[in-house]
């Protein structure tokens, strides 16, 4: 459920979505209507190869446990991209990780180039066909890989391609905020720890944790009004102009890899929302609408899986709920 953020004391913030939309429920309904009627493409209008999805930097084996790192990237690429409607998912990874990643699914197209000296040039060859880029899950902090990802991000920005950055991709941004500052097709998806790290990198001072809504607004503004999604008990979403709160019911179970589901789904939904444009999203920012959709989907998948498996719920169980949950939320 999406609401506008009220400050403490119950008063509305001037210019907040709540004061514009009139009430939280109306704002929620308007977002869902925008997403369902305008953002989702009709399958009959699409052809093979339209909607390719390229998560970069999500798999490698340096500076991390091999199984752990590959698992994070696999969940993101295979389950979030393909199951959410992307036609193809390309994986750019380190050479050592490639055989294991290929074994996960025959539907993945694996490029073991990310740890090579010519990684940027190799990825650039695919950019003309790329519709969205996800950077971070499973990336790690190896200096060679991070340097290559830095070059890939610059090349991607030059082609005006949407980018979703999560996990160790956010660590890279915290080291060099200018890398993404002002790029309007970027979405950052930090948890609270990652958000605090970004805040300190940008403002050189500790964050005031008493007003999360104000903090996400200021961080987005300081980064050039790029879209930021702060994951938490409620997901906060801001583009520096307004703050949305996604309070769709989830569960008390926070699965490892759940954030990868969000970032992978968001890569697809951002592309769809930008194709629709603000004229079809009731004037709302397409990236805000896409972020709300991805947050709502992820939280409801968690809720549905928890109803079946309780405390033993894993992200794999959540993945199994994506298809039916998406239909329930947005196509019925």
Tab-separated table of C-alpha atoms in Angstrom:
chain	number	residue	atom	x	y	z
A	1	UNK	CA	0.000	0.000	0.000
A	2	UNK	CA	1.347	3.426	-0.880
A	3	UNK	CA	0.801	6.413	1.336
A	4	UNK	CA	2.260	9.849	1.638
A	5	UNK	CA	4.447	10.494	4.625
A	6	UNK	CA	2.916	12.442	7.515
A	7	UNK	CA	5.269	14.179	9.921
A	8	UNK	CA	4.892	13.400	13.592
A	9	UNK	CA	1.908	15.069	15.182
A	10	UNK	CA	-0.410	14.184	12.309
A	11	UNK	CA	0.034	17.367	10.278
A	12	UNK	CA	0.620	17.222	6.571
A	13	UNK	CA	3.910	18.309	5.122
A	14	UNK	CA	3.450	21.159	2.641
A	15	UNK	CA	3.485	19.839	-0.888
A	16	UNK	CA	3.519	16.230	0.253
A	17	UNK	CA	1.750	13.567	-1.850
A	18	UNK	CA	-0.821	13.308	0.915
A	19	UNK	CA	-1.883	16.925	0.576
A	20	UNK	CA	-1.888	16.620	-3.218
A	21	UNK	CA	-3.800	13.330	-3.413
A	22	UNK	CA	-6.188	14.106	-0.573
A	23	UNK	CA	-5.808	10.850	1.347
A	24	UNK	CA	-3.500	7.890	1.588
A	25	UNK	CA	-6.047	5.431	0.205
A	26	UNK	CA	-6.764	7.623	-2.811
A	27	UNK	CA	-3.035	7.929	-3.498
A	28	UNK	CA	-2.665	4.162	-3.266
A	29	UNK	CA	-5.551	3.576	-5.675
A	30	UNK	CA	-4.251	6.166	-8.110
A	31	UNK	CA	-0.799	4.587	-8.177
A	32	UNK	CA	-2.223	1.111	-8.704
A	33	UNK	CA	-4.490	2.400	-11.489
A	34	UNK	CA	-1.549	4.148	-13.157
A	35	UNK	CA	0.584	1.043	-12.910
A	36	UNK	CA	-2.049	-1.410	-14.099
A	37	UNK	CA	-3.598	0.575	-16.934
A	38	UNK	CA	-0.633	2.520	-18.249
A	39	UNK	CA	2.705	0.987	-17.248
A	40	UNK	CA	2.181	-2.700	-18.007
A	41	UNK	CA	2.779	-3.383	-21.713
A	42	UNK	CA	0.330	-5.565	-23.584
A	43	UNK	CA	2.029	-8.901	-24.392
A	44	UNK	CA	0.491	-8.940	-27.865
A	45	UNK	CA	2.357	-5.759	-28.819
A	46	UNK	CA	5.771	-7.139	-27.957
A	47	UNK	CA	8.116	-9.260	-30.047
A	48	UNK	CA	11.009	-11.530	-29.160
A	49	UNK	CA	13.984	-9.531	-27.997
A	50	UNK	CA	11.937	-6.530	-26.860
A	51	UNK	CA	12.570	-5.979	-23.195
A	52	UNK	CA	16.009	-7.519	-22.746
A	53	UNK	CA	17.345	-7.224	-19.253
A	54	UNK	CA	21.036	-7.030	-18.437
A	55	UNK	CA	22.109	-7.213	-14.797
A	56	UNK	CA	25.825	-6.398	-14.650
A	57	UNK	CA	28.275	-7.096	-11.892
A	58	UNK	CA	26.088	-9.437	-9.940
A	59	UNK	CA	28.249	-12.551	-9.925
A	60	UNK	CA	31.882	-13.125	-9.179
A	61	UNK	CA	34.012	-15.045	-6.718
A	62	UNK	CA	36.532	-12.481	-5.498
A	63	UNK	CA	36.496	-11.236	-1.913
A	64	UNK	CA	33.428	-13.296	-1.097
A	65	UNK	CA	32.315	-16.850	-0.514
A	66	UNK	CA	31.728	-18.367	-3.961
A	67	UNK	CA	28.383	-19.958	-3.185
A	68	UNK	CA	27.074	-16.898	-1.363
A	69	UNK	CA	28.029	-14.473	-4.094
A	70	UNK	CA	26.667	-16.516	-6.952
A	71	UNK	CA	23.420	-17.134	-5.109
A	72	UNK	CA	22.712	-13.431	-4.760
A	73	UNK	CA	23.213	-12.748	-8.442
A	74	UNK	CA	21.271	-15.813	-9.566
A	75	UNK	CA	18.189	-14.828	-7.617
A	76	UNK	CA	18.325	-11.360	-9.099
A	77	UNK	CA	18.795	-12.312	-12.726
A	78	UNK	CA	16.806	-15.466	-13.173
A	79	UNK	CA	13.865	-14.874	-10.918
A	80	UNK	CA	13.467	-11.120	-10.904
A	81	UNK	CA	14.117	-10.390	-14.541
A	82	UNK	CA	12.648	-13.318	-16.456
A	83	UNK	CA	9.743	-14.055	-14.145
A	84	UNK	CA	8.704	-10.439	-14.219
A	85	UNK	CA	8.441	-10.262	-17.998
A	86	UNK	CA	11.900	-9.582	-19.403
A	87	UNK	CA	12.452	-11.526	-22.606
A	88	UNK	CA	16.141	-12.215	-22.026
A	89	UNK	CA	18.499	-11.903	-19.091
A	90	UNK	CA	22.201	-11.449	-19.771
A	91	UNK	CA	24.696	-12.024	-16.972
A	92	UNK	CA	28.067	-10.294	-16.918
A	93	UNK	CA	30.242	-12.071	-14.376
A	94	UNK	CA	33.779	-13.170	-13.539
A	95	UNK	CA	35.164	-16.163	-15.409
A	96	UNK	CA	35.354	-18.414	-12.341
A	97	UNK	CA	31.668	-17.877	-11.580
A	98	UNK	CA	30.379	-18.590	-15.090
A	99	UNK	CA	30.123	-22.428	-15.020
A	100	UNK	CA	28.062	-22.406	-11.850
A	101	UNK	CA	25.800	-19.614	-13.082
A	102	UNK	CA	25.191	-21.426	-16.368
A	103	UNK	CA	24.021	-24.463	-14.426
A	104	UNK	CA	21.244	-22.506	-12.718
A	105	UNK	CA	19.104	-22.154	-15.831
A	106	UNK	CA	19.365	-22.650	-19.599
A	107	UNK	CA	17.520	-19.334	-19.993
A	108	UNK	CA	20.459	-17.258	-18.756
A	109	UNK	CA	22.949	-15.816	-21.242
A	110	UNK	CA	26.258	-15.689	-19.389
A	111	UNK	CA	29.210	-13.462	-20.318
A	112	UNK	CA	32.311	-14.300	-18.196
A	113	UNK	CA	34.097	-11.009	-18.847
A	114	UNK	CA	33.693	-8.853	-15.753
A	115	UNK	CA	37.149	-9.612	-14.330
A	116	UNK	CA	38.978	-9.072	-17.625
A	117	UNK	CA	40.968	-6.001	-18.624
A	118	UNK	CA	38.601	-5.428	-21.538
A	119	UNK	CA	35.365	-5.812	-19.567
A	120	UNK	CA	34.032	-2.336	-20.316
A	121	UNK	CA	34.527	-2.753	-24.050
A	122	UNK	CA	32.950	-6.219	-23.996
A	123	UNK	CA	29.845	-4.964	-22.200
A	124	UNK	CA	29.637	-1.883	-24.434
A	125	UNK	CA	29.078	-4.181	-27.406
A	126	UNK	CA	25.723	-5.146	-25.886
A	127	UNK	CA	24.554	-1.700	-24.834
A	128	UNK	CA	22.569	-0.957	-28.029
A	129	UNK	CA	20.263	-3.873	-27.108
A	130	UNK	CA	20.099	-3.154	-23.406
A	131	UNK	CA	16.903	-1.813	-21.809
A	132	UNK	CA	17.876	-1.853	-18.127
A	133	UNK	CA	20.952	-2.472	-16.016
A	134	UNK	CA	21.051	-3.815	-12.454
A	135	UNK	CA	24.345	-3.419	-10.602
A	136	UNK	CA	25.270	-4.749	-7.188
A	137	UNK	CA	23.847	-8.076	-5.940
A	138	UNK	CA	26.767	-10.485	-5.615
A	139	UNK	CA	29.279	-7.925	-6.879
A	140	UNK	CA	31.680	-7.782	-3.936
A	141	UNK	CA	34.412	-5.181	-3.520
A	142	UNK	CA	37.338	-6.439	-5.569
A	143	UNK	CA	39.155	-3.407	-6.978
A	144	UNK	CA	39.363	-4.725	-10.552
A	145	UNK	CA	35.669	-5.560	-10.684
A	146	UNK	CA	34.655	-2.239	-9.141
A	147	UNK	CA	36.819	-0.326	-11.588
A	148	UNK	CA	35.235	-2.198	-14.490
A	149	UNK	CA	31.733	-1.569	-13.143
A	150	UNK	CA	32.601	2.119	-12.829
A	151	UNK	CA	33.443	2.208	-16.526
A	152	UNK	CA	30.311	0.238	-17.424
A	153	UNK	CA	28.157	2.723	-15.508
A	154	UNK	CA	29.723	5.646	-17.359
A	155	UNK	CA	29.093	3.962	-20.710
A	156	UNK	CA	25.525	3.114	-19.706
A	157	UNK	CA	24.803	6.697	-18.653
A	158	UNK	CA	26.143	7.935	-21.979
A	159	UNK	CA	23.463	5.852	-23.692
A	160	UNK	CA	20.710	7.046	-21.327
A	161	UNK	CA	19.897	3.529	-20.084
A	162	UNK	CA	18.057	3.040	-16.759
A	163	UNK	CA	20.222	1.749	-13.907
A	164	UNK	CA	19.185	0.126	-10.618
A	165	UNK	CA	21.951	0.007	-7.998
A	166	UNK	CA	21.865	-2.223	-4.925
A	167	UNK	CA	24.163	-3.987	-2.434
A	168	UNK	CA	27.873	-3.537	-3.224
A	169	UNK	CA	26.949	-1.243	-6.083
A	170	UNK	CA	25.794	1.164	-3.366
A	171	UNK	CA	29.150	0.783	-1.641
A	172	UNK	CA	30.782	1.896	-4.899
A	173	UNK	CA	28.467	4.914	-5.095
A	174	UNK	CA	29.296	5.798	-1.481
A	175	UNK	CA	32.979	5.893	-2.439
A	176	UNK	CA	32.255	8.098	-5.441
A	177	UNK	CA	28.834	9.824	-5.299
A	178	UNK	CA	29.632	11.827	-8.425
A	179	UNK	CA	29.437	8.582	-10.388
A	180	UNK	CA	25.644	8.672	-10.264
A	181	UNK	CA	24.811	12.216	-9.126
A	182	UNK	CA	22.238	13.890	-11.359
A	183	UNK	CA	21.546	10.832	-13.523
A	184	UNK	CA	17.754	10.907	-13.668
A	185	UNK	CA	17.377	7.300	-14.809
A	186	UNK	CA	19.152	5.877	-11.772
A	187	UNK	CA	17.427	4.222	-8.820
A	188	UNK	CA	19.258	3.411	-5.583
A	189	UNK	CA	17.791	0.737	-3.287
A	190	UNK	CA	19.609	0.935	0.081
A	191	UNK	CA	18.649	-0.728	3.327
A	192	UNK	CA	19.109	1.350	6.482
A	193	UNK	CA	22.802	0.568	6.879
A	194	UNK	CA	23.516	1.313	3.219
A	195	UNK	CA	21.408	4.469	3.419
A	196	UNK	CA	23.407	5.705	6.408
A	197	UNK	CA	26.652	5.029	4.539
A	198	UNK	CA	25.429	7.013	1.533
A	199	UNK	CA	24.295	9.863	3.780
A	200	UNK	CA	27.679	10.155	5.470
A	201	UNK	CA	29.465	10.012	2.114
A	202	UNK	CA	27.342	12.840	0.716
A	203	UNK	CA	26.988	15.094	3.769
A	204	UNK	CA	30.130	14.157	5.751
A	205	UNK	CA	28.062	13.984	8.926
A	206	UNK	CA	25.908	11.404	10.745
A	207	UNK	CA	22.279	11.073	9.699
A	208	UNK	CA	19.414	12.186	11.922
A	209	UNK	CA	17.500	8.924	12.281
A	210	UNK	CA	14.451	10.558	13.881
A	211	UNK	CA	12.977	11.753	10.581
A	212	UNK	CA	13.503	9.167	7.845
A	213	UNK	CA	11.136	10.918	5.457
A	214	UNK	CA	13.096	14.154	5.608
A	215	UNK	CA	16.393	12.291	5.307
A	216	UNK	CA	15.493	10.426	2.120
A	217	UNK	CA	14.176	13.641	0.576
A	218	UNK	CA	17.434	15.463	1.347
A	219	UNK	CA	19.651	12.623	0.147
A	220	UNK	CA	17.803	12.419	-3.149
A	221	UNK	CA	18.113	16.176	-3.610
A	222	UNK	CA	21.827	16.120	-2.802
A	223	UNK	CA	22.339	13.411	-5.434
A	224	UNK	CA	20.609	15.495	-8.080
A	225	UNK	CA	17.033	14.342	-7.487
A	226	UNK	CA	17.645	10.733	-8.426
A	227	UNK	CA	15.153	8.167	-7.154
A	228	UNK	CA	16.014	6.505	-3.839
A	229	UNK	CA	14.186	3.539	-2.301
A	230	UNK	CA	14.976	2.994	1.375
A	231	UNK	CA	14.003	-0.540	2.359
A	232	UNK	CA	12.684	-1.129	5.853
A	233	UNK	CA	9.606	-1.882	7.917
A	234	UNK	CA	7.952	0.471	5.446
A	235	UNK	CA	9.676	1.277	2.157
A	236	UNK	CA	10.300	4.987	1.584
A	237	UNK	CA	10.582	6.226	-1.999
A	238	UNK	CA	11.691	9.715	-3.042
A	239	UNK	CA	12.853	11.623	-6.096
A	240	UNK	CA	13.753	14.751	-4.122
A	241	UNK	CA	10.357	16.314	-4.741
A	242	UNK	CA	8.045	14.014	-2.827
A	243	UNK	CA	8.143	10.980	-0.569
A	244	UNK	CA	5.975	7.892	-0.959
A	245	UNK	CA	5.580	5.176	1.639
A	246	UNK	CA	4.922	1.593	0.548
A	247	UNK	CA	3.247	-0.145	3.468
A	248	UNK	CA	1.948	-3.197	1.605
A	249	UNK	CA	1.692	-6.020	4.131
A	250	UNK	CA	4.703	-8.318	4.216
A	251	UNK	CA	5.695	-10.468	7.169
A	252	UNK	CA	8.068	-10.541	10.102
A	253	UNK	CA	10.367	-12.799	8.089
A	254	UNK	CA	13.103	-10.906	6.199
A	255	UNK	CA	14.736	-13.401	3.827
A	256	UNK	CA	18.308	-13.209	2.644
A	257	UNK	CA	18.142	-12.236	-1.019
A	258	UNK	CA	14.804	-10.465	-0.688
A	259	UNK	CA	16.420	-7.195	-1.718
A	260	UNK	CA	17.633	-8.863	-4.904
A	261	UNK	CA	14.037	-9.649	-5.796
A	262	UNK	CA	13.250	-5.949	-5.445
A	263	UNK	CA	16.178	-4.702	-7.527
A	264	UNK	CA	15.684	-7.251	-10.302
A	265	UNK	CA	11.953	-6.584	-10.573
A	266	UNK	CA	12.622	-2.868	-10.478
A	267	UNK	CA	14.945	-3.124	-13.474
A	268	UNK	CA	12.078	-4.432	-15.609
A	269	UNK	CA	9.429	-2.101	-14.196
A	270	UNK	CA	11.578	1.015	-14.637
A	271	UNK	CA	11.937	0.233	-18.331
A	272	UNK	CA	8.197	-0.268	-18.706
A	273	UNK	CA	7.364	2.908	-16.774
A	274	UNK	CA	9.738	5.038	-18.829
A	275	UNK	CA	8.177	3.674	-22.012
A	276	UNK	CA	4.781	4.748	-20.708
A	277	UNK	CA	6.018	8.202	-19.662
A	278	UNK	CA	4.549	10.690	-17.146
A	279	UNK	CA	1.630	11.439	-19.445
A	280	UNK	CA	0.371	7.902	-18.770
A	281	UNK	CA	1.172	7.833	-15.053
A	282	UNK	CA	-1.160	10.656	-14.037
A	283	UNK	CA	1.746	13.083	-13.952
A	284	UNK	CA	3.696	11.028	-11.417
A	285	UNK	CA	7.365	10.318	-11.976
A	286	UNK	CA	7.640	7.037	-13.944
A	287	UNK	CA	10.503	5.930	-11.706
A	288	UNK	CA	8.451	6.574	-8.564
A	289	UNK	CA	5.586	4.517	-9.964
A	290	UNK	CA	7.975	1.708	-10.943
A	291	UNK	CA	9.592	1.732	-7.503
A	292	UNK	CA	6.200	1.581	-5.821
A	293	UNK	CA	5.250	-1.376	-8.023
A	294	UNK	CA	8.447	-3.284	-7.247
A	295	UNK	CA	8.161	-2.634	-3.501
A	296	UNK	CA	4.510	-3.676	-3.467
A	297	UNK	CA	5.255	-6.851	-5.426
A	298	UNK	CA	8.175	-7.865	-3.221
A	299	UNK	CA	6.317	-7.297	0.028
A	300	UNK	CA	3.236	-9.202	-1.138
A	301	UNK	CA	5.392	-12.117	-2.351
A	302	UNK	CA	6.906	-12.217	1.116
A	303	UNK	CA	3.461	-12.174	2.691
A	304	UNK	CA	2.111	-14.969	0.494
A	305	UNK	CA	5.168	-17.183	0.997
A	306	UNK	CA	5.064	-16.660	4.761
A	307	UNK	CA	1.445	-17.824	4.874
A	308	UNK	CA	2.635	-21.178	3.502
A	309	UNK	CA	6.044	-21.672	5.078
A	310	UNK	CA	6.152	-19.473	8.166
A	311	UNK	CA	9.559	-19.010	9.735
A	312	UNK	CA	11.179	-21.375	7.232
A	313	UNK	CA	10.338	-19.045	4.314
A	314	UNK	CA	13.221	-18.368	1.925
A	315	UNK	CA	13.582	-16.054	-1.039
A	316	UNK	CA	13.198	-19.082	-3.306
A	317	UNK	CA	9.726	-19.535	-1.816
A	318	UNK	CA	9.014	-15.879	-2.561
A	319	UNK	CA	10.103	-16.345	-6.165
A	320	UNK	CA	7.475	-19.051	-6.597
A	321	UNK	CA	4.822	-16.483	-5.667
A	322	UNK	CA	5.847	-13.819	-8.204
A	323	UNK	CA	3.528	-14.836	-11.045
A	324	UNK	CA	0.324	-15.214	-9.065
A	325	UNK	CA	1.097	-12.209	-6.882
A	326	UNK	CA	1.708	-9.965	-9.875
A	327	UNK	CA	-1.598	-11.012	-11.407
A	328	UNK	CA	-3.406	-10.490	-8.119
A	329	UNK	CA	-2.001	-7.005	-7.589
A	330	UNK	CA	-1.910	-5.533	-11.059
A	331	UNK	CA	-3.901	-7.503	-13.636
A	332	UNK	CA	-7.156	-8.322	-11.874
